[in-house]
Short mmCIF file of C-alpha atoms (C1' of nucleotides) in Angstrom, two decimals:
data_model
loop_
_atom_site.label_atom_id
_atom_site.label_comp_id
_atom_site.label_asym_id
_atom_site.label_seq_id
_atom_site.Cartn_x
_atom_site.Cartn_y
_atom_site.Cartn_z
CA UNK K 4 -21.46 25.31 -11.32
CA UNK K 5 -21.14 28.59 -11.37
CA UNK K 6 -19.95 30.18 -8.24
CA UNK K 7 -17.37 28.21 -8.37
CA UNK K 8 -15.75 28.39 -11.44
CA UNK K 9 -16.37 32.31 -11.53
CA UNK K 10 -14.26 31.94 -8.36
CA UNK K 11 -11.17 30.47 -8.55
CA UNK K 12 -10.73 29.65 -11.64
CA UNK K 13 -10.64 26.53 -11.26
CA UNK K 14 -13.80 25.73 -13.29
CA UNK K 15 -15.73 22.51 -12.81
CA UNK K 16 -16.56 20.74 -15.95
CA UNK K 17 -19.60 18.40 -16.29
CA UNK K 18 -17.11 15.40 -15.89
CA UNK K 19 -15.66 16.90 -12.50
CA UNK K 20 -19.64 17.40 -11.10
CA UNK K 21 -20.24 13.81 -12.31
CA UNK K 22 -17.69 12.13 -10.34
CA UNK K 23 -18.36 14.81 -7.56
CA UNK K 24 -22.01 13.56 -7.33
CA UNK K 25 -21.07 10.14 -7.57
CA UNK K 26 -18.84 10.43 -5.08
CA UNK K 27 -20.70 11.99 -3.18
CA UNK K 28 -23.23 9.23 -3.09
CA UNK K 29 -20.95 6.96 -2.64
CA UNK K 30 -19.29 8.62 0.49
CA UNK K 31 -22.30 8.94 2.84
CA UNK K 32 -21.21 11.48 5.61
CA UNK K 33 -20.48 8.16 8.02
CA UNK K 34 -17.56 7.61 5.82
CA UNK K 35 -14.40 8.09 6.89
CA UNK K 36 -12.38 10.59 5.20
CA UNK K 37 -15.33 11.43 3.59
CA UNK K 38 -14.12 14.01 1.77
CA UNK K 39 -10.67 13.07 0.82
CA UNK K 40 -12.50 10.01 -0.64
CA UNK K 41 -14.29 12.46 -2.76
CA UNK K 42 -11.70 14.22 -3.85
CA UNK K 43 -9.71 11.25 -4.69
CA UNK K 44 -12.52 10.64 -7.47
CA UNK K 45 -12.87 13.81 -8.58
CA UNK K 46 -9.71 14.59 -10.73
CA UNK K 47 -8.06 18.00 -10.18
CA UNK K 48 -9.73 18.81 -7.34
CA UNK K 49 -9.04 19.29 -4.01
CA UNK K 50 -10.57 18.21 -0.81
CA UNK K 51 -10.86 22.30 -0.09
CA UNK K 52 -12.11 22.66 -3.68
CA UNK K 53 -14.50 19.55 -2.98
CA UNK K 54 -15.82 21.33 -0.02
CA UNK K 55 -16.42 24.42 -1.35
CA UNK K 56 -18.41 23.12 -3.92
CA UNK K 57 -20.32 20.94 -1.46
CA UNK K 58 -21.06 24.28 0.66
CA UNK K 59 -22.10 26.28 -2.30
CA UNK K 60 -25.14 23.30 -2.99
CA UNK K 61 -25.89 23.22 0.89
CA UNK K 62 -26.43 27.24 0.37
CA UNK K 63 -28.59 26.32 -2.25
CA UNK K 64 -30.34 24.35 -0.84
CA UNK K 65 -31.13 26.43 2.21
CA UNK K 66 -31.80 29.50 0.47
CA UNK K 67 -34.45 27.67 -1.04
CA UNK K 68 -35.60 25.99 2.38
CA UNK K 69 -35.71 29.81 3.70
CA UNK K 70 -37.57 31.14 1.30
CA UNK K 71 -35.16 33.19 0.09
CA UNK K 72 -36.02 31.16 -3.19
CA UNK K 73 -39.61 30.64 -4.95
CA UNK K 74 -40.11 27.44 -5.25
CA UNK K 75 -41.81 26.87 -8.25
CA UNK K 76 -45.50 27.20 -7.89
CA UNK K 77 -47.08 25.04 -10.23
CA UNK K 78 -49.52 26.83 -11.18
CA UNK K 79 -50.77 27.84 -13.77
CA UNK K 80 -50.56 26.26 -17.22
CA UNK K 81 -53.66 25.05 -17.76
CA UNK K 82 -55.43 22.79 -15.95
CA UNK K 83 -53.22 20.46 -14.25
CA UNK K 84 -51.67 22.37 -12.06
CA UNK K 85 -54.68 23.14 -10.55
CA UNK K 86 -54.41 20.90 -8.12
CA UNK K 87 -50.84 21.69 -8.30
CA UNK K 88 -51.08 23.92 -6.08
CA UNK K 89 -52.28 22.30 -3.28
CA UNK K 90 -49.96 20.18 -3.75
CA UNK K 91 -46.97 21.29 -1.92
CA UNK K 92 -48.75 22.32 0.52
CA UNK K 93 -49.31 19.24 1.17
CA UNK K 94 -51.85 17.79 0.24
CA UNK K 95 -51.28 17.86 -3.62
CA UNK K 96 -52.29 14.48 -3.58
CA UNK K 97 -52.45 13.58 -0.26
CA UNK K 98 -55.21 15.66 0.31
CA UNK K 99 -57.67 14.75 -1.36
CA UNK K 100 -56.40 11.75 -1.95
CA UNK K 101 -56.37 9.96 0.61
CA UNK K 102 -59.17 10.72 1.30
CA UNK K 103 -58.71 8.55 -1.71
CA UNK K 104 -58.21 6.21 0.08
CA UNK K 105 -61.63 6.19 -0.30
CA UNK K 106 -61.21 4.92 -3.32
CA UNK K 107 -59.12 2.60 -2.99
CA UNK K 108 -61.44 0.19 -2.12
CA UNK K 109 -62.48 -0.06 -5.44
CA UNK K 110 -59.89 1.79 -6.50
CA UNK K 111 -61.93 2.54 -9.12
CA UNK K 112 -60.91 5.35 -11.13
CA UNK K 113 -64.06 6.09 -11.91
CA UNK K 114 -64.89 7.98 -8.85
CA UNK K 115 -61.85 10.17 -9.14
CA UNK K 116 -59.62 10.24 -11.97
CA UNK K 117 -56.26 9.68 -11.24
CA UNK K 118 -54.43 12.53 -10.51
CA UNK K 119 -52.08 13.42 -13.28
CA UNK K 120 -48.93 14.43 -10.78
CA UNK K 121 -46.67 17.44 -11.13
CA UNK K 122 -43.90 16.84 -12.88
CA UNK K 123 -40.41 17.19 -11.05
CA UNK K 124 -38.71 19.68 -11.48
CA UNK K 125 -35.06 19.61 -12.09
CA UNK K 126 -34.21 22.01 -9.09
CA UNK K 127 -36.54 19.58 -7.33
CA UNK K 128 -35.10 16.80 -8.53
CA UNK K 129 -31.85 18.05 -7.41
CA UNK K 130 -32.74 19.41 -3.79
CA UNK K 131 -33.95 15.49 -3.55
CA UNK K 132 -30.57 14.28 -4.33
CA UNK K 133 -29.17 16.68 -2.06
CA UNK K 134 -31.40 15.44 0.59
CA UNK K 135 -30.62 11.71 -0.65
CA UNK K 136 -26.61 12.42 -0.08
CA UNK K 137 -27.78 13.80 3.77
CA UNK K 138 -30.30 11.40 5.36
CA UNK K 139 -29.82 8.28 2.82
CA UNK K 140 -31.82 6.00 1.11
CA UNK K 141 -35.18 5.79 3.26
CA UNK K 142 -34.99 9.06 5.06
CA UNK K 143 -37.66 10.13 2.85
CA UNK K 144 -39.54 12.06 5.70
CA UNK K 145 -36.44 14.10 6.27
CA UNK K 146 -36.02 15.02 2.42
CA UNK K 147 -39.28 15.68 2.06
CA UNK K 148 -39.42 17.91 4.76
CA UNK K 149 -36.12 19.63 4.89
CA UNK K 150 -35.12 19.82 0.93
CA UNK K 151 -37.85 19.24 -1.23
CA UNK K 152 -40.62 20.83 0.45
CA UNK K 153 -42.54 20.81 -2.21
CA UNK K 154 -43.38 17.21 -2.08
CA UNK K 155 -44.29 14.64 0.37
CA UNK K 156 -42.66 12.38 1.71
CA UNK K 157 -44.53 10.14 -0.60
CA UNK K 158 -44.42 11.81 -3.32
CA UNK K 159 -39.63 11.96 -2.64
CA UNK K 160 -40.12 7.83 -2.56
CA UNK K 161 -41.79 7.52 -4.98
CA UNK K 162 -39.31 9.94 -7.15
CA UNK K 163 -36.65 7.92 -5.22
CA UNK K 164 -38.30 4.59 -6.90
CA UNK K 165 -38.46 5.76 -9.83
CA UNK K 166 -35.00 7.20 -10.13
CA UNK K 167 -32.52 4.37 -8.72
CA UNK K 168 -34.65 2.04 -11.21
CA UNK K 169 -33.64 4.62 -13.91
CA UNK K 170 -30.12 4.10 -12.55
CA UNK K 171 -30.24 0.83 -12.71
CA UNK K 172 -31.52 0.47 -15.99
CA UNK K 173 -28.57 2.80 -17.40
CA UNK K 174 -27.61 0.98 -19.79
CA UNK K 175 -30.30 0.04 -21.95
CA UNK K 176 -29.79 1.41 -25.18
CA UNK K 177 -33.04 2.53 -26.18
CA UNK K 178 -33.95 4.84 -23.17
CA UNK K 179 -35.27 8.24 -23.63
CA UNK K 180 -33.83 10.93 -21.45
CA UNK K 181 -35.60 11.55 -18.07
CA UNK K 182 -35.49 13.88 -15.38
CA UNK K 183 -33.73 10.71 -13.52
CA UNK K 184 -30.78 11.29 -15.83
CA UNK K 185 -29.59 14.15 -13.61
CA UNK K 186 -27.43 12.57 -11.33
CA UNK K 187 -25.83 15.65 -10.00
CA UNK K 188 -27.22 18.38 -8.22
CA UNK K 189 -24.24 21.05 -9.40
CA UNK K 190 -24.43 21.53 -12.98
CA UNK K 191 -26.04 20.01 -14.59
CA UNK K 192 -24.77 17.66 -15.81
CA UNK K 193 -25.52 14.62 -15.53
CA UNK K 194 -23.75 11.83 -15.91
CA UNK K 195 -25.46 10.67 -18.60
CA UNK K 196 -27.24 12.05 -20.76
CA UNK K 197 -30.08 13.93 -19.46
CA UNK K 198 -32.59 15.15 -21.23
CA UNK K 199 -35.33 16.41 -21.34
CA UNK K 200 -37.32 14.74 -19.11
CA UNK K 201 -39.94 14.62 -19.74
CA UNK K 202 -40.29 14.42 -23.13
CA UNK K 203 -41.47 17.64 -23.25
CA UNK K 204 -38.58 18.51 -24.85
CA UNK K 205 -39.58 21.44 -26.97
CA UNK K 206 -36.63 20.91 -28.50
CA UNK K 207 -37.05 19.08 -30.99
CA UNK K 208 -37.61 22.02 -32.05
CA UNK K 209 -40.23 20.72 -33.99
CA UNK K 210 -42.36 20.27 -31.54
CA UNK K 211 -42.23 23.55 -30.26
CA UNK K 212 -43.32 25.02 -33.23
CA UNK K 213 -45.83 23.54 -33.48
CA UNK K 214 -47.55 23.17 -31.02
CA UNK K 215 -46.01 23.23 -27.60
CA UNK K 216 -48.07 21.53 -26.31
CA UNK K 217 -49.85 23.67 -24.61
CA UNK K 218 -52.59 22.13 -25.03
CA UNK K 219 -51.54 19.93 -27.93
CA UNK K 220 -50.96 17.67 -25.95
CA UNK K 221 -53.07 15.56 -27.62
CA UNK K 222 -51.28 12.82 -27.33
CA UNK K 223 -49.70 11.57 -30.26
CA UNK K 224 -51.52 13.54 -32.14
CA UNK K 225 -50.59 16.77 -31.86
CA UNK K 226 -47.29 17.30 -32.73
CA UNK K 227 -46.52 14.72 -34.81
CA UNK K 228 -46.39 16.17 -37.49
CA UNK K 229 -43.84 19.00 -36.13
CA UNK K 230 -41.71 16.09 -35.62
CA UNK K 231 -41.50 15.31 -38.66
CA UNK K 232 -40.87 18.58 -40.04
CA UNK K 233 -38.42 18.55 -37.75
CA UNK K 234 -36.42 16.15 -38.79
CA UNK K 235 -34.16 18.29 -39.62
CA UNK K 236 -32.20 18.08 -36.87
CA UNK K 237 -32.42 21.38 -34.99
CA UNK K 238 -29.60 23.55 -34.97
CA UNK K 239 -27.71 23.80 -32.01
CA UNK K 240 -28.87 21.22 -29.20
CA UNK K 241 -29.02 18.02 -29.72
CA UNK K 242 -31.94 16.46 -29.89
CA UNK K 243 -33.64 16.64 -26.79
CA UNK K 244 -32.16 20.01 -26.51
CA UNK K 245 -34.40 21.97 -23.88
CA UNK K 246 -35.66 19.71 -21.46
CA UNK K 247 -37.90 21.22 -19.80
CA UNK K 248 -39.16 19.21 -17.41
CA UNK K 249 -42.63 18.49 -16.68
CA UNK K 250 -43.78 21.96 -17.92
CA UNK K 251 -46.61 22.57 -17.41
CA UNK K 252 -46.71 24.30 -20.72
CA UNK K 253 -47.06 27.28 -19.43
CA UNK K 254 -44.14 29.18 -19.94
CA UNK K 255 -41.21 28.61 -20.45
CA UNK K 256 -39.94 26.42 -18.10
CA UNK K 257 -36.98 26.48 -17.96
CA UNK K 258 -35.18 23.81 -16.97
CA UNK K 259 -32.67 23.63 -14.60
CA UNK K 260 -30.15 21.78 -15.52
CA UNK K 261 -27.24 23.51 -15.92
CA UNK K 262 -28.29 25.73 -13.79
CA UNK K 263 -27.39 25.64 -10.04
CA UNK K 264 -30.11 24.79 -7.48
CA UNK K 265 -30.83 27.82 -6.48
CA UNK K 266 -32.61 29.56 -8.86
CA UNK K 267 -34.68 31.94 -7.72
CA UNK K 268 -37.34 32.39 -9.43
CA UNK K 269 -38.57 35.83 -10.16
CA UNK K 270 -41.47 36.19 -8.73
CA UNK K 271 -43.50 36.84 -11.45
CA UNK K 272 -42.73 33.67 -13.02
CA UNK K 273 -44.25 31.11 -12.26
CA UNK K 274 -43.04 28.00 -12.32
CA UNK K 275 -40.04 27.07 -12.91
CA UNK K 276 -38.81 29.79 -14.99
CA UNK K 277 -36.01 31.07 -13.04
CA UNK K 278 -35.00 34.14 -14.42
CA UNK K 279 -32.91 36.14 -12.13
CA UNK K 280 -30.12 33.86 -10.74
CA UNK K 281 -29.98 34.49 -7.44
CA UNK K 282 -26.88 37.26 -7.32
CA UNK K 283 -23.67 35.36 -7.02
CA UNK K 284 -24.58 31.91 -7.50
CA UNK K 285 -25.32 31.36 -10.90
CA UNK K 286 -22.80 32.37 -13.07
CA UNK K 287 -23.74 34.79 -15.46
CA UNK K 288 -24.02 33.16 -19.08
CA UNK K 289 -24.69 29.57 -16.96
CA UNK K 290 -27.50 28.41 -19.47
CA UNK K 291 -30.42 28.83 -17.77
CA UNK K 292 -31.97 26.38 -19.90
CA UNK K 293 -30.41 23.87 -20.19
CA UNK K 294 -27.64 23.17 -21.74
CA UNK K 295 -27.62 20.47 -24.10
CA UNK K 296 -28.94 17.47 -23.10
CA UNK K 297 -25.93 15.04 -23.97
CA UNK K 298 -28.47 12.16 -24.01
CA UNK K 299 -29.56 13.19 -27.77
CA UNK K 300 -30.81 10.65 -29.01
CA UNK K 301 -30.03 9.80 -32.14
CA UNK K 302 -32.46 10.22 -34.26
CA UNK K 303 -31.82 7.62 -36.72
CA UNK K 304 -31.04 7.87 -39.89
CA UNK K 305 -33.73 5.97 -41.25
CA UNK K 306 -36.40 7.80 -40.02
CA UNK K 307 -38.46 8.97 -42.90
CA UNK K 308 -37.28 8.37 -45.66
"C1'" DA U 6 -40.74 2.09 3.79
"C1'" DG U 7 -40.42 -0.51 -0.33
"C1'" DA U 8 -42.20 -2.49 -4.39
"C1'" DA U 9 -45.40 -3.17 -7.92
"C1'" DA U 10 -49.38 -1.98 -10.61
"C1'" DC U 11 -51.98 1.35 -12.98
"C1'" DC U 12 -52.66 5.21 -15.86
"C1'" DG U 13 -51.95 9.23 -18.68
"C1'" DC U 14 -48.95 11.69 -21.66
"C1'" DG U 15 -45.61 12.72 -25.05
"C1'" DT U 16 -42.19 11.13 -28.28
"C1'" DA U 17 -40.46 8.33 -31.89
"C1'" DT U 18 -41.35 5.93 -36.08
"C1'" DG U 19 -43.33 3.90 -39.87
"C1'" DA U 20 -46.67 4.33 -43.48
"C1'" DG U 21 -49.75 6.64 -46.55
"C1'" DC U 22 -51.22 10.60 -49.30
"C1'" DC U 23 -50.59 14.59 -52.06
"C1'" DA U 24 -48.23 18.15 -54.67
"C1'" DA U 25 -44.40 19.58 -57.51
"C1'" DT D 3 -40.21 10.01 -59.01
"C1'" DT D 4 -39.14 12.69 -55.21
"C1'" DG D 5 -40.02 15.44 -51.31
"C1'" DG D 6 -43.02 17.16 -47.75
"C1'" DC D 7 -46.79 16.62 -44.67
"C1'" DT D 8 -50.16 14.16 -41.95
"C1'" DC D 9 -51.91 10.13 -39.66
"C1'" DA D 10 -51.68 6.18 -36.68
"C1'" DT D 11 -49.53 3.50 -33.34
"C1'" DA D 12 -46.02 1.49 -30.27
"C1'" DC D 13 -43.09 2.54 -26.64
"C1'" DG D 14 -41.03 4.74 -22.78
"C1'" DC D 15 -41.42 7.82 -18.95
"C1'" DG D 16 -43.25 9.86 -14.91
"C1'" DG D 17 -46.53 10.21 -11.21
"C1'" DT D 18 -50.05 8.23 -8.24
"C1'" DT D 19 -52.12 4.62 -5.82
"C1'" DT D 20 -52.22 0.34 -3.53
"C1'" DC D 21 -50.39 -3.67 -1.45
"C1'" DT D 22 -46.95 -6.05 1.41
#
DNA sequence: AGAAACCGCGTATGAGCCAA
DNA sequence: TTGGCTCATACGCGGTTTCT
């Protein structure tokens, strides 16, 4: 994070917010010792040190319930967010959708296309697993309500589904990196490799010449061709380099890993971008976009030729 | 609340075509 | 013949909806 290591010095790498996380999860707040536990797994830290960096999330976190923090308004980028909007305010989906539940009956699609969904966002994504480490696996009312605000509470399990099967699943080798890779709501780092979620990874910094999407995203399509071009691997981060999760295309969404949960966002940016750490918590020079996504995959030699 | 199914999207890759 | 570019397609991921 940043405060922290600004602070005392004593800096906390990506390893030391992995194990914090984990422990973290593993250490519910019933736990005895809870936070001697944790420090016990987090090398070179200590339980004050532990704490501290605990606090500095929780302040995060309710900067962002307060307001004090834009949440990111998905907005704008071109037509899906349309609906984005509504969305946190509830009804994103559940408005009109269950009124869907109209449809279900036939579910048919054909009376309402399905709705495309709002990406996560990684600050989101991170409030949730702050919100996971408080109320627990099923709480999802509470998460919903009190950390990620911008979803419902259907909307968190389904995330949570979604994410401990990603956890679960680990280990497979040929995995692509996913918004579910961030496993730690401090730096971003994640335990392992995280990437871009969702694909969107301009990185490849192919693809965002080319066409970032923005409208590209013709599927397949579209940027195929950047990719090749871009097989030269781009210069600095890895492959999945900027993960920019669930942009919207629209800006420059940034992502958030690396970057500590509370981001506000300026104002005038909409979604996701945060621009201005909020004063003191981010450490200056913290990437705002994301650092490198360790998951890189490798691109494999073969590829073309 | 949890799990599974469904669907859309973007990426990764392989293959083909063309120019130098 | 080699290198670069484009096309086509399979696969994985994420979000929503529905069922239990």
């Amino acid at each position: 994070m940043t405060v922290e290591e600004a602070s005392d010095g004593s800096a906390w790498s990506r390893e030391d917010d992995i194990a914090f996380e984990r422990a973290l999860a593993n250490y519910t707040d019933e736990s005895e010792q809870r936070w001697e536990k944790i420090a016990a797994d987090v090398p070179g830290k200590s339980v004050e040190q532990i704490k501290e960096h605990y606090e500095l999330l929780v302040e995060d976190v309710s900067r962002i319930e307060s307001g004090c923090v834009p949440l990111p308004a998905y907005g704008s980028p071109e037509g899906s967010n349309g609906h984005a909007c509504d969305e946190g305010g509830s009804s994103k989906k559940g408005g009109n959708s269950h009124a869907g539940e109209s449809n279900q009956g036939s579910k048919s699609k054909s009376d309402q296309e399905r709705r495309k969904g709002i990406a996560w966002t990684e600050d989101e994504h991170r409030l949730f697993l702050l919100g996971l480490d408080k109320y627990g696996k099923g709480d999802w009312r509470s998460i919903s309500r009190n950390f990620v605000v911008t979803r419902t509470p259907t909307q968190v399990a389904s995330h949570a589904q979604k994410y401990f099967i990603r956890l679960n699943s680990m280990n497979k080798d040929r995995r692509r990196s996913s918004i579910h890779d961030i496993t730690s709501v401090g730096n971003a780092d994640v335990s392992t490799p995280q990437g871009p979620i969702t694909g969107q990874n301009n990185n490849n910094s192919n693809n965002n010449n080319n066409n970032t999407t923005g409208s590209a995203a013709v599927a397949g399509g579209g940027n195929k061709s950047a990719k090749q071009a871009a097989s030269q691997p781009p210069p600095g981060p890895p492959m999945y380099g900027t993960p920019t999760i669930g942009q919207p295309v629209g800006g420059p969404l940034v992502s958030a890993v690396g970057t500590p949960v509370n981001l506000p966002a300026p104002p005038h940016m909409a979604y996701g971008v945060h621009a201005a750490p909020a004063p003191g918590s981010v450490v200056p020079g913290a990437p705002m976009n994301l650092g490198q996504m360790p998951y890189t995959m490798p691109r494999t030699p073969t590829a073309h030729r």
